[in-house]
Amino acid sequence: MTSNTTGVQWPPKPPIHSRTHIFHQPSRRLPPSTATFTHPSSSDAEPVLKKQKQGGEPDWLTPPSGLHAQYKGVQSPRGHCSDSSNALTYNAPPPAIGQSDSTQPSSSPTPSLVFPLRSNAGQTQAPRNRNDPLSLQIRGTRSVGAVQTKPFIVDQPSLAPRYPSSARSGNSIESIPQDLSRPCFGEDAADFSPWRGIHAEDVLAESTIKQGFYDKIQVSQNESSTAKPTAWNSLKHKSGLHVLSSLFVSVLDQRQIHGTVTAGCTFKPPPRVTLTDSKREAWLRDLANPTIPLRRLSRTIPHGIRGRALLDHSLAKKIPTARSLWLAKCVGANEIRAFKRKGASGAFAVGGEVKWIKDWTANVEQFLDALVSTCGSDEWKENMTYGLRLANNLSAESLLDRDHYFDWLLNAINQSDLDKVLIYLLIVRSHLEELGHSRRCGRRLAESLLEQLHRIDQHASPDLYIPAKTEIVNLIKIVVVASPASFLLPGRWSTYQPMLQSVLGASQLALFENVSKRNMRLQALAGLSAESEVTTSQALLQAFDSMAPGVDLAKVALKTWEIAPDAQLLVRNCLYWSSSIYREGCARIYTAAGLLRGWSRMGIGIEAPILDFLAVDSKVADLEKGNLYRVIAELIRSKHFSVSNYLNWVIANGLLRRCGKLAEDFSPDVGLLLEIPLYGLSTHTLNLRLNLLRSIGVLIADEGCKLAQMKVHLDRKFQLQHKGSITISKSHYQSSFLEQDTLAVQLGIGHWIQQKLLTTPAPGRLAIEQPQEKLQPSVTTQSYQSHTMFQSHLLETLEDIGDFTTIVDVLMDYSKSQDLRLLTVAAVMVSHYLDVFLASGAANTIFMRLMQQHTKPNDKPGYSVLLEVLVDLAESLPDQWRNTRALRKELQRHEAKLSIAACSPISEHMAEALQTEHPGSSIPCTDDIEQLLTSGTCMDKNVVTDVFEMIWKRFELTWIDSVQSGFIAAGLLARLRLFDAVAIDEMMIRRVDEVLARELRPRLRLIWVPLVCAKIVSFEKLLSRAAYLLEQADKSRIHSELLADVVECLTIGRQKAESSISHLFYRFHSQQRRALRDSSPSIISLLQHMLRLTHNIHEVPPTRLCNLLTDPGFTGMLRTAFGSGLQGQESIRPVLRPILTSEGAVQTLGNLLWPSIDEQERNGRHGRLPVLLEHVTLLGLPLCRLYLEAIVISSSKPSNGAAHEFVSTAMKMLATTSSRTVELWESMISGLPQQQRKTIGEKAESEFFALLASTSKLQREEVRKQVDYLLCMASAADNALHNSASATSILTRMYETIAHVLASHPLSRLSKKPAGVSELRKVDAAAEVWIYEILYALVRLLNIHQTVFRTPNVSEDVITQLLVLLGLFLDHPFPVTYAYLSEDICDFLTMISDSLSPAVQARCIHILQNQYGLKHSRLDYIFAFSNAREDTWLHVSMGTANSSRQPATQHFPIRRWETMQDATPLMTENDTSISLSLFGAKKAVL
C-alpha cells in the first residue's frame, strides 16, 4: 500500500479516549517523540515486493528492538493511529493545503508507521491472524512470537466531502461489514476507503510503487491518439500564449452562446377547472398531503375555492402553510388576470386588482375575527396558531393590502374587550417593526395601547388581565424606544402622561422626559397648554365652587394642593374667591378661613402669600374689601396670621407714605390696620398700631369712643332688663351706626356681648342653666321673659354685625338650655345660615346638642314649633336621615295629642255650622277654623274644598291687614293639606294663577312668602307659573307690575331686616338660594323679560323695573347668578342677548361689572376699551366678554373698526400689563361670537406679519412681547378663521413669509432654492438671531393653525408647497442656541401628517427626494414612506442614458401573486414567473 501524497504536515490531535478506530486522511509527518521508520525508496521496491509476495512483512513494518510501550500514537501513509485505554485509534487528519507529491524530493523521509507498545505482562498473546488484513501485529522485538491482534472500527471523517452512495463504483461503504462501520445516512465520504487490502490502492504493484496511485483517464473511442503533437506545434512559438488565450476566449464565447437561457418565458398560473364536490375534496386532501408534489396538483385546481372558503378549507384540512400560500397565489393570479381578459385595461384593470386585493384582505380579517370569537372551544389553540401563522405568511409575502390590514388590526386593538385583546396583541407583535415605520400607524398603535392599559387599570378586577397588561407594557416599551414620536399626543397627554411614566419607570426616565417635554411644548405652541396660570386658577376656582355644604375642608385643602402645588397661587385664588363681588354669601368667608388653616397645618406658609395679595392683587375693582378683612380677622383669631409681622411688613415697605388722606381711599394693605381685631393683642402691638395710624392722621379716639358708647348703651339696657322694669324691643338697643363702623369696632362689640351673655348672673344665666319651674322665687316670670327676649335681641345684634364666630359660641351655650324659646332661636338661626354653620363646622355639633335637649320630657307650648324646625334642619344636614325619621315620628305623636283621641270624621254639617255661627261675616275667625281642624282626623273632598275656601278668604284679608296674620292663615292651609294633599295642590295652583292674572293685586311677597314658609307650594313652582303666564301674555302689554313683583320676590331676604317677619322665614330663604344657585329655566326666562322691557328702544321702560335694575339687591343677585350659577357662556348670552343691541346695554353691563366705578370713569378719556382691559378679572370674565361684544355692537365705527381698535389698544397696554392679565385677554376673545373673533384674529395676524418685517434693532425687545400677544390672540380666534377661502389665504401667507426667511444668509446653506424664494441675502449676526426668532414665531403660528390643514376643500397644492418648504429645514444645521427649532418643525410636521391624505404625503416625499435630493429618516416616518418595500428593490437596465455610459434603470414591478413554484405540470427551461432571460441566467449542467 502506498500513498500518492507526501510532505503534508499536520499537528497531532489529542488522543481520543474511545475504543473506536477513527480514520482520517493520512498525516505525513510524525511528532518528534514518536519512533519513525524509513519507508523504502523506489530502489528498494523490488525486495520489498518479493518479501510481501512470500507472505512475510517488509522490514520497515517491523518495529526496532528495545522499544518501550510509551509511544503515543500511530501514523501511517493511510492514517494516524493512537492508543488510549487499551484502544488502538486510527486518526486521519486532512492534508495541508499547498503541498503535493511533485514538490516532495525522493530523498526526503517517507511517511512512517508508529506503533505504541504496551506492557502485556501476565497476559497470553493470541497468535496473529495473517489472513485478516485489518489486523496489526504488535511486538517489542523480532524474537517475540505470535502477538495478540485487535480489529479496528471504521469511522468516516466528519469534514470530508460526501456524495450519494449510488454515485460510487467499486468499493463503497455499503460493502463494509456492519460490525466495522456505523450508518452513513445514505452518503459516503469522497476519496475514502478503509484499508482492507482489497482496494486497488492497497495492492503494491510495480507501477504503483514507481508512479504512485492515480485514477486513469478514460480515453474516448473517437480519439485515436493524443493531440499533443498537433497542439504543441502551435504553442511552442512566441505567439503560443496569444493563441492559447484566443482559444480560451472562443471557448468562453461558445459557452456563453450555448449556455445562456434564451427561451421565452412559459409561465402561466395553474388553470382552474370545474370539479364535483367529491373530486374537490379529494384534491384538497391531496394538497394537505406533503408527499404529493405540487406539479401534479397544478394540473387541475378546482373552481369555487376562493376568498373566505379557501381559508376555511385550509384550516379544516390542516393544509401546510406553504401549500396554502401556493393555493392562494394560484387563485389570486387567476382572479387578477381575469380582469384583463374581460377587456379592462389601464386604470380600470389596476382599480379592479386593488379592489380584489382589498376584498381578499377583508376575508382574511374576517377569518381571524371568527377564530378569535371561538375562544375557549375545542382545538381553539391549534386553530388560532394555524390562523396566525397563515396570516403572518400572507402578510410577509405581500399578499394583503397593508394599509387595510393594519387599519383593521389597530381598530381591533382599540375596540376589543379585555378578554380578547391579547390575541390581537400577538398579531401586532409580528408586525411591530412595520407599524412603527410611519406616524400614521405608530400614533394609533400608541393610543390604542395606552387606552387598553387605562381600561385595565380602571377595571374592578385588574388582576384578571395581568398577561394582557404585561404584553401591553412590553409593547409600549418597544415602541417608545424605536419610535418615540408615536407618543406625541398633545391633545390627551394629560391623561396618558402618568400611565406612560409608570410603564417606563426610573430605568427609562430620560426617554420619558424627552417625550413629555415635546408634548408639553406642542401644547404650549398650539395654545393647548394646561399648565398656564390662568388655567390652573380656573381649576382652583371651580374646585372652590363645587364644594358641597359641609364638606371636609381638610380633604379639599389636600385636593387643591394637588391641583396647584404653589402656595402663592393657592392663597391668592382663595382670597380672591372669598372676596369677589361675583360670589355671594358669608359662608365663603369661613370656608376660605378653614382652607387657609388647613394649608397652614400642612406646613404651607400662608402669611407671605396673604401679604403679597394685599400689596398687588387686592386693588382690583371687583373685590369686596370687607370680606377680605373678615377672612384675615378669622385667621388672626385662630393665631394663623401674625399681626406683629403684618405691622413690620407695613413699615418695611413704606406703605404709609403712599396712602391717601381719607380712610375710604386706603388700599387694602393699609386699610387692614383699621380692621384688625383688637382683643387678644399684646400691649406693644396695640401701641405700634396706634402710632402707625396716628402717622397717617387717623384718630383712634373716635374708634375708642364708639366702642365705649356702644358698650355703655347695651349695658344699660341689660341692667334694666335684669330688673324686669321694661319691655325690650329691638329699637331700644340697635344702632344704625354699627354697620358703618370698622370691623375692629364691630368685632369688639361682638366679643363684649359674648362675654356679657356667658358671665351674667341670674336670671340671665339661670335661664340658660335651669328650667323655668326651678327658678328661685326672686326670679319673676316677667324678668325671665324679658331676659329671654333680650338674649334673642343680642343674638340679632351679632347677626347684624356678621360675627358668626361669636354666634357659634353663643349658640353652643344656648343648646345646653332647657328654654324652648332659646332652643328654637338656636335651631332657626342654624337653619337660616346653614351654609355658614356648615362652613365653620358647628352645624352638626349644635344640632346634636339640640337633639339631646328635645328628647327630655317636654309638653310645653312651643314644643311643636321646635320639633318642626328641627325636622327642617335634619333634612338639610347631610347623613342625618335617621334623626329626620325619628323627629318626624315625634312630631306626629305630639300633634296627635292635641287632636281628639277618637278617629271621628269632620262632616260637612260641622263646616256649615261654623259659617252660620258668624252671620255678620262670611269668614270665620282663625280660632274657630283651628278648632274645626282639630275636631277630627279625616275629611272628604267636599269638606276639604269648603274649608279651603274659608281659609283662603281669611288669607286674602291678611294681604291688607298684617304680614304676621298671613303666616297664621298659611299655617291653617298647611294643616288642611294633611287631609288631602292632591286636592289642595290643585286648588292652590288655580288660586295662584288667578292672583297672578289680576290687574289689581297686592305685592306677591305678601302671598308667596307665607305659602312657601308653610310648605304649601314650592318657590320653584311659583316661579314657573309666573314665567308661564308672562310667556302667554301679549307681547305689546306684558305685565310689567307682575314682573316687578316676581323680581322683588327674588331679592327678598337679601337684607337682614327681612328675616324678622317670621321664625320660619328660613324656608323661603333656602328655596330662594337654591333656585338662584341652580339657575332654573324660570329665572332665566324672567330675567330675559325684564331686560327686554328695560332696554326697549321703542317704548319707555316702566319706572319700577328701572328702579329695580339699579337696586343693589337685584344687581347683586344678577351678578351672583352670572358669576356662579350661569357659568357657561352659552347660558349667559341668551339672558343678556336682548339688551346687547340697545343703547343702555353698555351702561347696564358696566354697572354689573364694576359697581365701584362710576359711569364717567368707565367711559374714560380714551374710551371704554382701556378700562375693560385693565379691570378684567377671572370670575368676571363671562360678563367682560358680553361687555366687549356690546362695545363692538354699539360703536359708531364699523364692526371691523371696533375690533381693530381693540387689537391696537391692547398692544399699547402690553408694556404695563402683567402676563396673567394678557392671558385673560386671550380667554375673553375666545368667548366672543364667531364673526368678532374672526375680525380680531385677522387683525392680529396682519399686525403679526407686519411686525416680522420690522428691522429696527432698538424695537426688537418690544416687538417680541407684541408678537407673543398677537400669537395669543390668533390662538384665541383660531376656530373662527377656518373656512376654505380663509384657510388657503393663511397658508399662502405663511408660505410666502417662510420662503422669504429661507432666502436669508443663515439658511442659505440649503442645497437647492425652492420655488418662490428670492435671491439669498446676507445679514449680520444680530439679524441672524432675529431671523431664527422669526422662524420660531412662524412655527408657533403654524401650530396654532393646525386645524387649517383639516379644513374641507382647502388647496392641497398650497399644503404641499408649505410642507415641502418646512421639510427642507430638517436638514439644516441650526446653531446650538436654536437647536430646538429643528425638533419643533419635525414635531409640527408629525402632528400635521395625522390629518393629511396619503396622496398629499406621497407627493411631499416625492418632491423632497427627487427634486431636492433630501433623504431623511424623519421625513420617511412623517410621510409614511418605506425604503424597504418589497416591490421597489428590482430595476431593469434600459441601456446607456448619456455619454457618461451610466446605465439607465427602470423600476421592475413584481407580481407577487405569480411568484410561485411548480406552477406547470412539466418543467421547462424558462418557466418562472420572472423570465430568467432578464438576469442572463446560465443553463445548469447536471
PDB file of N, CA and C in Angstrom, residues 461-496:
ATOM      1  N   SER A 461     -61.446  44.345  38.551  1.00  0.00           N
ATOM      2  CA  SER A 461     -60.529  43.249  38.899  1.00  0.00           C
ATOM      3  C   SER A 461     -59.361  43.252  37.929  1.00  0.00           C
ATOM      4  N   PRO A 462     -58.423  44.151  38.093  1.00  0.00           N
ATOM      5  CA  PRO A 462     -57.307  44.234  37.132  1.00  0.00           C
ATOM      6  C   PRO A 462     -56.385  43.029  37.184  1.00  0.00           C
ATOM      7  N   ASP A 463     -56.413  42.254  38.283  1.00  0.00           N
ATOM      8  CA  ASP A 463     -55.522  41.094  38.360  1.00  0.00           C
ATOM      9  C   ASP A 463     -55.890  40.022  37.347  1.00  0.00           C
ATOM     10  N   LEU A 464     -57.110  40.041  36.851  1.00  0.00           N
ATOM     11  CA  LEU A 464     -57.516  39.037  35.858  1.00  0.00           C
ATOM     12  C   LEU A 464     -56.814  39.238  34.517  1.00  0.00           C
ATOM     13  N   TYR A 465     -56.298  40.423  34.287  1.00  0.00           N
ATOM     14  CA  TYR A 465     -55.727  40.745  32.972  1.00  0.00           C
ATOM     15  C   TYR A 465     -54.237  41.058  33.085  1.00  0.00           C
ATOM     16  N   ILE A 466     -53.571  40.390  34.006  1.00  0.00           N
ATOM     17  CA  ILE A 466     -52.125  40.603  34.146  1.00  0.00           C
ATOM     18  C   ILE A 466     -51.365  40.192  32.897  1.00  0.00           C
ATOM     19  N   PRO A 467     -51.683  39.039  32.232  1.00  0.00           N
ATOM     20  CA  PRO A 467     -50.958  38.719  30.987  1.00  0.00           C
ATOM     21  C   PRO A 467     -51.119  39.783  29.913  1.00  0.00           C
ATOM     22  N   ALA A 468     -52.353  40.264  29.730  1.00  0.00           N
ATOM     23  CA  ALA A 468     -52.557  41.307  28.726  1.00  0.00           C
ATOM     24  C   ALA A 468     -51.818  42.585  29.109  1.00  0.00           C
ATOM     25  N   LYS A 469     -51.847  42.934  30.381  1.00  0.00           N
ATOM     26  CA  LYS A 469     -51.149  44.145  30.816  1.00  0.00           C
ATOM     27  C   LYS A 469     -49.647  44.004  30.626  1.00  0.00           C
ATOM     28  N   THR A 470     -49.111  42.834  30.923  1.00  0.00           N
ATOM     29  CA  THR A 470     -47.679  42.619  30.723  1.00  0.00           C
ATOM     30  C   THR A 470     -47.297  42.759  29.260  1.00  0.00           C
ATOM     31  N   GLU A 471     -48.118  42.189  28.378  1.00  0.00           N
ATOM     32  CA  GLU A 471     -47.830  42.306  26.947  1.00  0.00           C
ATOM     33  C   GLU A 471     -47.941  43.746  26.473  1.00  0.00           C
ATOM     34  N   ILE A 472     -48.930  44.466  26.965  1.00  0.00           N
ATOM     35  CA  ILE A 472     -49.085  45.872  26.577  1.00  0.00           C
ATOM     36  C   ILE A 472     -47.891  46.686  27.049  1.00  0.00           C
ATOM     37  N   VAL A 473     -47.463  46.448  28.275  1.00  0.00           N
ATOM     38  CA  VAL A 473     -46.310  47.185  28.804  1.00  0.00           C
ATOM     39  C   VAL A 473     -45.062  46.895  27.979  1.00  0.00           C
ATOM     40  N   ASN A 474     -44.861  45.633  27.617  1.00  0.00           N
ATOM     41  CA  ASN A 474     -43.687  45.293  26.799  1.00  0.00           C
ATOM     42  C   ASN A 474     -43.752  45.951  25.431  1.00  0.00           C
ATOM     43  N   LEU A 475     -44.931  45.960  24.826  1.00  0.00           N
ATOM     44  CA  LEU A 475     -45.072  46.601  23.515  1.00  0.00           C
ATOM     45  C   LEU A 475     -44.843  48.103  23.605  1.00  0.00           C
ATOM     46  N   ILE A 476     -45.346  48.718  24.669  1.00  0.00           N
ATOM     47  CA  ILE A 476     -45.140  50.160  24.834  1.00  0.00           C
ATOM     48  C   ILE A 476     -43.656  50.465  24.965  1.00  0.00           C
ATOM     49  N   LYS A 477     -42.952  49.659  25.723  1.00  0.00           N
ATOM     50  CA  LYS A 477     -41.516  49.891  25.881  1.00  0.00           C
ATOM     51  C   LYS A 477     -40.778  49.753  24.553  1.00  0.00           C
ATOM     52  N   ILE A 478     -41.180  48.787  23.757  1.00  0.00           N
ATOM     53  CA  ILE A 478     -40.528  48.605  22.456  1.00  0.00           C
ATOM     54  C   ILE A 478     -40.826  49.781  21.533  1.00  0.00           C
ATOM     55  N   VAL A 479     -42.087  50.186  21.483  1.00  0.00           N
ATOM     56  CA  VAL A 479     -42.480  51.263  20.566  1.00  0.00           C
ATOM     57  C   VAL A 479     -41.857  52.587  20.979  1.00  0.00           C
ATOM     58  N   VAL A 480     -41.828  52.875  22.273  1.00  0.00           N
ATOM     59  CA  VAL A 480     -41.316  54.172  22.709  1.00  0.00           C
ATOM     60  C   VAL A 480     -39.814  54.272  22.491  1.00  0.00           C
ATOM     61  N   VAL A 481     -39.121  53.150  22.487  1.00  0.00           N
ATOM     62  CA  VAL A 481     -37.695  53.177  22.198  1.00  0.00           C
ATOM     63  C   VAL A 481     -37.454  53.298  20.703  1.00  0.00           C
ATOM     64  N   ALA A 482     -38.191  52.512  19.915  1.00  0.00           N
ATOM     65  CA  ALA A 482     -37.976  52.517  18.473  1.00  0.00           C
ATOM     66  C   ALA A 482     -38.565  53.740  17.797  1.00  0.00           C
ATOM     67  N   SER A 483     -39.693  54.231  18.303  1.00  0.00           N
ATOM     68  CA  SER A 483     -40.380  55.350  17.648  1.00  0.00           C
ATOM     69  C   SER A 483     -41.013  56.248  18.700  1.00  0.00           C
ATOM     70  N   PRO A 484     -40.223  57.076  19.377  1.00  0.00           N
ATOM     71  CA  PRO A 484     -40.800  57.950  20.421  1.00  0.00           C
ATOM     72  C   PRO A 484     -41.774  58.975  19.867  1.00  0.00           C
ATOM     73  N   ALA A 485     -41.649  59.326  18.584  1.00  0.00           N
ATOM     74  CA  ALA A 485     -42.577  60.310  18.012  1.00  0.00           C
ATOM     75  C   ALA A 485     -43.999  59.780  17.929  1.00  0.00           C
ATOM     76  N   SER A 486     -44.187  58.464  18.045  1.00  0.00           N
ATOM     77  CA  SER A 486     -45.541  57.915  18.035  1.00  0.00           C
ATOM     78  C   SER A 486     -46.327  58.330  19.271  1.00  0.00           C
ATOM     79  N   PHE A 487     -45.637  58.743  20.315  1.00  0.00           N
ATOM     80  CA  PHE A 487     -46.293  59.150  21.554  1.00  0.00           C
ATOM     81  C   PHE A 487     -46.443  60.665  21.647  1.00  0.00           C
ATOM     82  N   LEU A 488     -46.349  61.367  20.534  1.00  0.00           N
ATOM     83  CA  LEU A 488     -46.655  62.793  20.516  1.00  0.00           C
ATOM     84  C   LEU A 488     -48.166  62.937  20.431  1.00  0.00           C
ATOM     85  N   LEU A 489     -48.806  63.057  21.575  1.00  0.00           N
ATOM     86  CA  LEU A 489     -50.264  63.121  21.682  1.00  0.00           C
ATOM     87  C   LEU A 489     -50.634  64.308  22.564  1.00  0.00           C
ATOM     88  N   PRO A 490     -50.425  65.527  22.103  1.00  0.00           N
ATOM     89  CA  PRO A 490     -50.655  66.682  22.986  1.00  0.00           C
ATOM     90  C   PRO A 490     -52.099  66.844  23.397  1.00  0.00           C
ATOM     91  N   GLY A 491     -53.036  66.403  22.555  1.00  0.00           N
ATOM     92  CA  GLY A 491     -54.434  66.575  22.903  1.00  0.00           C
ATOM     93  C   GLY A 491     -54.847  65.807  24.143  1.00  0.00           C
ATOM     94  N   ARG A 492     -54.269  64.608  24.358  1.00  0.00           N
ATOM     95  CA  ARG A 492     -54.642  63.787  25.505  1.00  0.00           C
ATOM     96  C   ARG A 492     -53.439  63.453  26.374  1.00  0.00           C
ATOM     97  N   TRP A 493     -52.422  64.289  26.301  1.00  0.00           N
ATOM     98  CA  TRP A 493     -51.213  63.995  27.055  1.00  0.00           C
ATOM     99  C   TRP A 493     -51.450  64.035  28.554  1.00  0.00           C
ATOM    100  N   SER A 494     -52.336  64.896  29.012  1.00  0.00           N
ATOM    101  CA  SER A 494     -52.602  64.965  30.446  1.00  0.00           C
ATOM    102  C   SER A 494     -53.156  63.640  30.975  1.00  0.00           C
ATOM    103  N   THR A 495     -53.851  62.867  30.119  1.00  0.00           N
ATOM    104  CA  THR A 495     -54.391  61.571  30.526  1.00  0.00           C
ATOM    105  C   THR A 495     -53.349  60.473  30.431  1.00  0.00           C
ATOM    106  N   TYR A 496     -52.556  60.503  29.353  1.00  0.00           N
ATOM    107  CA  TYR A 496     -51.607  59.423  29.099  1.00  0.00           C
ATOM    108  C   TYR A 496     -50.274  59.608  29.826  1.00  0.00           C
TER     109      TYR A 496
END
